[in-house]
Amino acid sequence: MSVHSILPFFSAAITLVFAILVVRRFFVVKGGKRAYHLLLWGIGLLFYFLGSASEALHTAFGWSALNYRVWYLSGAILVAAWLGQGTAELLIRRRVVGVRVSRIMLAVLLGVSIFAAYRVFTAQLDPSLVGAELSGEAIVSGGVRSLTPFFNMYGVILLAGGALYSAFIFFRKRIMPNRVVGNVLIAAGAMMPAMAGLFSRFGLRGYLYVGELLGAILIFAGFVAATTQPQAAEVRQTAEASADGR
Amino acid sequence: MPDEPITLQEGEPRAPVSRIRSYSPLFRWVIPAALAVLTGALVTIVAIVLAIVAEMIPGL
């Protein structure tokens, strides 16, 4: 087994731990409110885990049609979109006729995700077109692979764009440096699998698993940095500054 | 993935928060450069994906 082929095992382990931490955080109610963006990120990370675990299973046991379908649906189609939906839930507060825009987006995403699941699980596959690294080429039915760019564009714009926007806001306000750094890492991590996926689509093999692992590490590191409480001394100084009216 | 990233209003933050007190090289150079590079990368990715989508649509 080559070093490259064991990368999905690490990605799966990291994303599983990450998903558990995020979902646990969701169940902590602050001020009587649940943070639903954490639940959506948790779902996105669960898809990340399923995608990586499917790659690891493919490496360990070879081709399985069910495993391939789970990989394509979760890893290639849904992961970025659902992570991005978490960011939409966090950042988009606007309402239309009394309904939050992010909830309308969620309903649409849920609908198209069910449609994508139906298309992936009914698609015809040709296992002879798959190499050591999984790719979408084994799907021979038309109209399935064409779904992927839409989901991924939606996800990467929201996740990476949202993180860059948040980083810029904190940077401009000169507050919470941990969140500036954390969001920069998240944005970088969000783009790694997207770039690797594009390389794979253009026939440049061997980058997908590396991109996914780097993405998982960077997003996890960014989340830890962004959610780490500032040091007590810094908080005290800021509190004093606020009390002085500075 | 920050928690409550833009709930702070213009002016003073509502709760005690850490501030960037001095402009270390990280915040003077690395962060602005990273923001610029990542924004460029995001725009490039979106442009490539849009080109892929356009290729899929007959007649475009």
mmCIF file of N, CA and C in Angstrom, chain A residues 171-243:
data_model
loop_
_atom_site.group_PDB
_atom_site.id
_atom_site.type_symbol
_atom_site.label_atom_id
_atom_site.label_comp_id
_atom_site.label_asym_id
_atom_site.label_seq_id
_atom_site.Cartn_x
_atom_site.Cartn_y
_atom_site.Cartn_z
ATOM 1 N N PHE A 171 -10.544 41.538 10.656
ATOM 2 C CA PHE A 171 -9.271 42.210 10.396
ATOM 3 C C PHE A 171 -9.474 43.721 10.332
ATOM 4 N N ARG A 172 -10.528 44.135 9.660
ATOM 5 C CA ARG A 172 -10.805 45.567 9.528
ATOM 6 C C ARG A 172 -11.116 46.201 10.880
ATOM 7 N N LYS A 173 -11.839 45.445 11.729
ATOM 8 C CA LYS A 173 -12.193 45.961 13.045
ATOM 9 C C LYS A 173 -11.040 45.846 14.039
ATOM 10 N N ARG A 174 -9.993 45.129 13.631
ATOM 11 C CA ARG A 174 -8.823 44.932 14.495
ATOM 12 C C ARG A 174 -9.207 44.234 15.804
ATOM 13 N N ILE A 175 -10.091 43.271 15.699
ATOM 14 C CA ILE A 175 -10.474 42.504 16.899
ATOM 15 C C ILE A 175 -10.342 41.015 16.610
ATOM 16 N N MET A 176 -10.294 40.254 17.684
ATOM 17 C CA MET A 176 -10.289 38.798 17.637
ATOM 18 C C MET A 176 -9.330 38.225 16.575
ATOM 19 N N PRO A 177 -8.039 38.424 16.789
ATOM 20 C CA PRO A 177 -7.070 37.930 15.799
ATOM 21 C C PRO A 177 -7.164 36.427 15.566
ATOM 22 N N ASN A 178 -7.601 35.698 16.613
ATOM 23 C CA ASN A 178 -7.728 34.245 16.433
ATOM 24 C C ASN A 178 -8.755 33.918 15.356
ATOM 25 N N ARG A 179 -9.796 34.743 15.240
ATOM 26 C CA ARG A 179 -10.817 34.484 14.226
ATOM 27 C C ARG A 179 -10.365 34.927 12.836
ATOM 28 N N VAL A 180 -9.492 35.939 12.795
ATOM 29 C CA VAL A 180 -8.914 36.323 11.501
ATOM 30 C C VAL A 180 -8.101 35.155 10.949
ATOM 31 N N VAL A 181 -7.195 34.648 11.795
ATOM 32 C CA VAL A 181 -6.330 33.538 11.379
ATOM 33 C C VAL A 181 -7.177 32.295 11.090
ATOM 34 N N GLY A 182 -8.131 32.017 11.989
ATOM 35 C CA GLY A 182 -8.974 30.830 11.824
ATOM 36 C C GLY A 182 -9.740 30.852 10.508
ATOM 37 N N ASN A 183 -10.305 31.999 10.174
ATOM 38 C CA ASN A 183 -11.085 32.090 8.936
ATOM 39 C C ASN A 183 -10.210 32.026 7.690
ATOM 40 N N VAL A 184 -9.003 32.552 7.787
ATOM 41 C CA VAL A 184 -8.070 32.425 6.646
ATOM 42 C C VAL A 184 -7.748 30.949 6.419
ATOM 43 N N LEU A 185 -7.509 30.212 7.502
ATOM 44 C CA LEU A 185 -7.222 28.782 7.377
ATOM 45 C C LEU A 185 -8.421 28.023 6.803
ATOM 46 N N ILE A 186 -9.624 28.381 7.273
ATOM 47 C CA ILE A 186 -10.841 27.718 6.772
ATOM 48 C C ILE A 186 -11.014 27.979 5.275
ATOM 49 N N ALA A 187 -10.800 29.235 4.868
ATOM 50 C CA ALA A 187 -10.940 29.571 3.440
ATOM 51 C C ALA A 187 -9.938 28.771 2.606
ATOM 52 N N ALA A 188 -8.696 28.707 3.091
ATOM 53 C CA ALA A 188 -7.668 27.951 2.360
ATOM 54 C C ALA A 188 -8.052 26.469 2.303
ATOM 55 N N GLY A 189 -8.508 25.949 3.438
ATOM 56 C CA GLY A 189 -8.897 24.530 3.495
ATOM 57 C C GLY A 189 -10.080 24.223 2.605
ATOM 58 N N ALA A 190 -11.023 25.146 2.528
ATOM 59 C CA ALA A 190 -12.209 24.921 1.698
ATOM 60 C C ALA A 190 -11.853 24.842 0.224
ATOM 61 N N MET A 191 -10.780 25.548 -0.157
ATOM 62 C CA MET A 191 -10.429 25.572 -1.576
ATOM 63 C C MET A 191 -9.567 24.388 -2.004
ATOM 64 N N MET A 192 -8.951 23.713 -1.027
ATOM 65 C CA MET A 192 -8.061 22.585 -1.377
ATOM 66 C C MET A 192 -8.802 21.460 -2.109
ATOM 67 N N PRO A 193 -9.904 20.928 -1.536
ATOM 68 C CA PRO A 193 -10.595 19.859 -2.271
ATOM 69 C C PRO A 193 -11.181 20.352 -3.587
ATOM 70 N N ALA A 194 -11.599 21.624 -3.626
ATOM 71 C CA ALA A 194 -12.171 22.165 -4.865
ATOM 72 C C ALA A 194 -11.113 22.167 -5.970
ATOM 73 N N MET A 195 -9.900 22.620 -5.613
ATOM 74 C CA MET A 195 -8.825 22.653 -6.607
ATOM 75 C C MET A 195 -8.429 21.238 -7.026
ATOM 76 N N ALA A 196 -8.345 20.346 -6.016
ATOM 77 C CA ALA A 196 -7.976 18.954 -6.318
ATOM 78 C C ALA A 196 -9.031 18.304 -7.213
ATOM 79 N N GLY A 197 -10.301 18.624 -6.955
ATOM 80 C CA GLY A 197 -11.380 18.088 -7.779
ATOM 81 C C GLY A 197 -11.293 18.585 -9.212
ATOM 82 N N LEU A 198 -10.906 19.856 -9.369
ATOM 83 C CA LEU A 198 -10.745 20.400 -10.717
ATOM 84 C C LEU A 198 -9.584 19.716 -11.437
ATOM 85 N N PHE A 199 -8.472 19.511 -10.699
ATOM 86 C CA PHE A 199 -7.325 18.796 -11.289
ATOM 87 C C PHE A 199 -7.778 17.413 -11.777
ATOM 88 N N SER A 200 -8.541 16.732 -10.916
ATOM 89 C CA SER A 200 -9.004 15.385 -11.253
ATOM 90 C C SER A 200 -9.879 15.418 -12.498
ATOM 91 N N ARG A 201 -10.733 16.432 -12.575
ATOM 92 C CA ARG A 201 -11.638 16.543 -13.724
ATOM 93 C C ARG A 201 -10.864 16.771 -15.016
ATOM 94 N N PHE A 202 -9.732 17.485 -14.906
ATOM 95 C CA PHE A 202 -8.924 17.746 -16.094
ATOM 96 C C PHE A 202 -7.881 16.641 -16.343
ATOM 97 N N GLY A 203 -8.030 15.535 -15.620
ATOM 98 C CA GLY A 203 -7.178 14.380 -15.880
ATOM 99 C C GLY A 203 -5.870 14.366 -15.115
ATOM 100 N N LEU A 204 -5.643 15.357 -14.232
ATOM 101 C CA LEU A 204 -4.412 15.370 -13.422
ATOM 102 C C LEU A 204 -4.679 14.552 -12.159
ATOM 103 N N ARG A 205 -4.299 13.297 -12.206
ATOM 104 C CA ARG A 205 -4.610 12.387 -11.113
ATOM 105 C C ARG A 205 -3.596 12.514 -9.982
ATOM 106 N N GLY A 206 -4.003 12.063 -8.819
ATOM 107 C CA GLY A 206 -3.082 11.981 -7.690
ATOM 108 C C GLY A 206 -3.160 13.145 -6.727
ATOM 109 N N TYR A 207 -3.985 14.143 -7.060
ATOM 110 C CA TYR A 207 -4.074 15.303 -6.166
ATOM 111 C C TYR A 207 -5.320 15.275 -5.275
ATOM 112 N N LEU A 208 -6.291 14.446 -5.647
ATOM 113 C CA LEU A 208 -7.580 14.480 -4.949
ATOM 114 C C LEU A 208 -7.428 14.118 -3.471
ATOM 115 N N TYR A 209 -6.758 13.014 -3.187
ATOM 116 C CA TYR A 209 -6.633 12.566 -1.796
ATOM 117 C C TYR A 209 -5.757 13.530 -0.983
ATOM 118 N N VAL A 210 -4.722 14.076 -1.632
ATOM 119 C CA VAL A 210 -3.857 15.050 -0.951
ATOM 120 C C VAL A 210 -4.659 16.311 -0.622
ATOM 121 N N GLY A 211 -5.421 16.774 -1.621
ATOM 122 C CA GLY A 211 -6.233 17.980 -1.430
ATOM 123 C C GLY A 211 -7.259 17.797 -0.335
ATOM 124 N N GLU A 212 -7.874 16.632 -0.296
ATOM 125 C CA GLU A 212 -8.889 16.374 0.736
ATOM 126 C C GLU A 212 -8.269 16.349 2.133
ATOM 127 N N LEU A 213 -7.095 15.716 2.248
ATOM 128 C CA LEU A 213 -6.448 15.655 3.561
ATOM 129 C C LEU A 213 -6.007 17.049 4.009
ATOM 130 N N LEU A 214 -5.379 17.801 3.090
ATOM 131 C CA LEU A 214 -4.960 19.166 3.435
ATOM 132 C C LEU A 214 -6.171 20.024 3.801
ATOM 133 N N GLY A 215 -7.248 19.848 3.047
ATOM 134 C CA GLY A 215 -8.469 20.600 3.327
ATOM 135 C C GLY A 215 -9.011 20.282 4.713
ATOM 136 N N ALA A 216 -9.057 19.005 5.050
ATOM 137 C CA ALA A 216 -9.572 18.590 6.368
ATOM 138 C C ALA A 216 -8.699 19.172 7.487
ATOM 139 N N ILE A 217 -7.372 19.108 7.316
ATOM 140 C CA ILE A 217 -6.454 19.616 8.348
ATOM 141 C C ILE A 217 -6.613 21.126 8.517
ATOM 142 N N LEU A 218 -6.636 21.840 7.391
ATOM 143 C CA LEU A 218 -6.713 23.309 7.458
ATOM 144 C C LEU A 218 -8.043 23.787 8.027
ATOM 145 N N ILE A 219 -9.142 23.149 7.613
ATOM 146 C CA ILE A 219 -10.459 23.581 8.130
ATOM 147 C C ILE A 219 -10.553 23.281 9.628
ATOM 148 N N PHE A 220 -10.049 22.121 10.031
ATOM 149 C CA PHE A 220 -10.061 21.746 11.457
ATOM 150 C C PHE A 220 -9.212 22.744 12.253
ATOM 151 N N ALA A 221 -8.012 23.020 11.748
ATOM 152 C CA ALA A 221 -7.130 23.978 12.445
ATOM 153 C C ALA A 221 -7.780 25.349 12.513
ATOM 154 N N GLY A 222 -8.433 25.755 11.439
ATOM 155 C CA GLY A 222 -9.111 27.050 11.416
ATOM 156 C C GLY A 222 -10.256 27.104 12.408
ATOM 157 N N PHE A 223 -11.017 26.015 12.489
ATOM 158 C CA PHE A 223 -12.138 25.966 13.428
ATOM 159 C C PHE A 223 -11.633 26.052 14.868
ATOM 160 N N VAL A 224 -10.564 25.319 15.167
ATOM 161 C CA VAL A 224 -9.988 25.350 16.521
ATOM 162 C C VAL A 224 -9.496 26.761 16.842
ATOM 163 N N ALA A 225 -8.794 27.376 15.879
ATOM 164 C CA ALA A 225 -8.274 28.738 16.105
ATOM 165 C C ALA A 225 -9.420 29.732 16.295
ATOM 166 N N ALA A 226 -10.450 29.627 15.464
ATOM 167 C CA ALA A 226 -11.550 30.603 15.511
ATOM 168 C C ALA A 226 -12.399 30.460 16.763
ATOM 169 N N THR A 227 -12.461 29.256 17.315
ATOM 170 C CA THR A 227 -13.345 29.039 18.471
ATOM 171 C C THR A 227 -12.582 28.990 19.790
ATOM 172 N N THR A 228 -11.259 29.173 19.732
ATOM 173 C CA THR A 228 -10.482 29.197 20.972
ATOM 174 C C THR A 228 -10.695 30.533 21.670
ATOM 175 N N GLN A 229 -10.998 30.461 22.955
ATOM 176 C CA GLN A 229 -11.235 31.686 23.713
ATOM 177 C C GLN A 229 -9.956 32.506 23.789
ATOM 178 N N PRO A 230 -10.067 33.833 23.675
ATOM 179 C CA PRO A 230 -8.885 34.672 23.816
ATOM 180 C C PRO A 230 -8.272 34.530 25.207
ATOM 181 N N GLN A 231 -6.998 34.823 25.289
ATOM 182 C CA GLN A 231 -6.331 34.706 26.584
ATOM 183 C C GLN A 231 -6.905 35.699 27.584
ATOM 184 N N ALA A 232 -6.912 35.272 28.852
ATOM 185 C CA ALA A 232 -7.541 36.063 29.915
ATOM 186 C C ALA A 232 -6.975 37.483 29.976
ATOM 187 N N ALA A 233 -5.670 37.609 29.811
ATOM 188 C CA ALA A 233 -5.041 38.936 29.920
ATOM 189 C C ALA A 233 -5.556 39.876 28.838
ATOM 190 N N GLU A 234 -5.712 39.319 27.613
ATOM 191 C CA GLU A 234 -6.180 40.146 26.511
ATOM 192 C C GLU A 234 -7.610 40.596 26.759
ATOM 193 N N VAL A 235 -8.436 39.670 27.260
ATOM 194 C CA VAL A 235 -9.837 39.997 27.525
ATOM 195 C C VAL A 235 -9.927 41.075 28.586
ATOM 196 N N ARG A 236 -9.094 40.917 29.649
ATOM 197 C CA ARG A 236 -9.142 41.876 30.738
ATOM 198 C C ARG A 236 -8.772 43.266 30.228
ATOM 199 N N GLN A 237 -7.724 43.318 29.419
ATOM 200 C CA GLN A 237 -7.278 44.608 28.915
ATOM 201 C C GLN A 237 -8.361 45.267 28.059
ATOM 202 N N THR A 238 -9.044 44.444 27.233
ATOM 203 C CA THR A 238 -10.087 44.989 26.383
ATOM 204 C C THR A 238 -11.260 45.468 27.208
ATOM 205 N N ALA A 239 -11.608 44.696 28.243
ATOM 206 C CA ALA A 239 -12.705 45.093 29.115
ATOM 207 C C ALA A 239 -12.394 46.422 29.781
ATOM 208 N N GLU A 240 -11.124 46.578 30.213
ATOM 209 C CA GLU A 240 -10.725 47.836 30.834
ATOM 210 C C GLU A 240 -10.800 48.976 29.838
ATOM 211 N N ALA A 241 -10.375 48.690 28.608
ATOM 212 C CA ALA A 241 -10.409 49.708 27.559
ATOM 213 C C ALA A 241 -11.846 50.130 27.282
ATOM 214 N N SER A 242 -12.764 49.160 27.260
ATOM 215 C CA SER A 242 -14.171 49.476 27.005
ATOM 216 C C SER A 242 -14.727 50.310 28.146
ATOM 217 N N ALA A 243 -14.328 49.952 29.373
ATOM 218 C CA ALA A 243 -14.837 50.689 30.551
ATOM 219 C C ALA A 243 -14.338 52.128 30.534
#
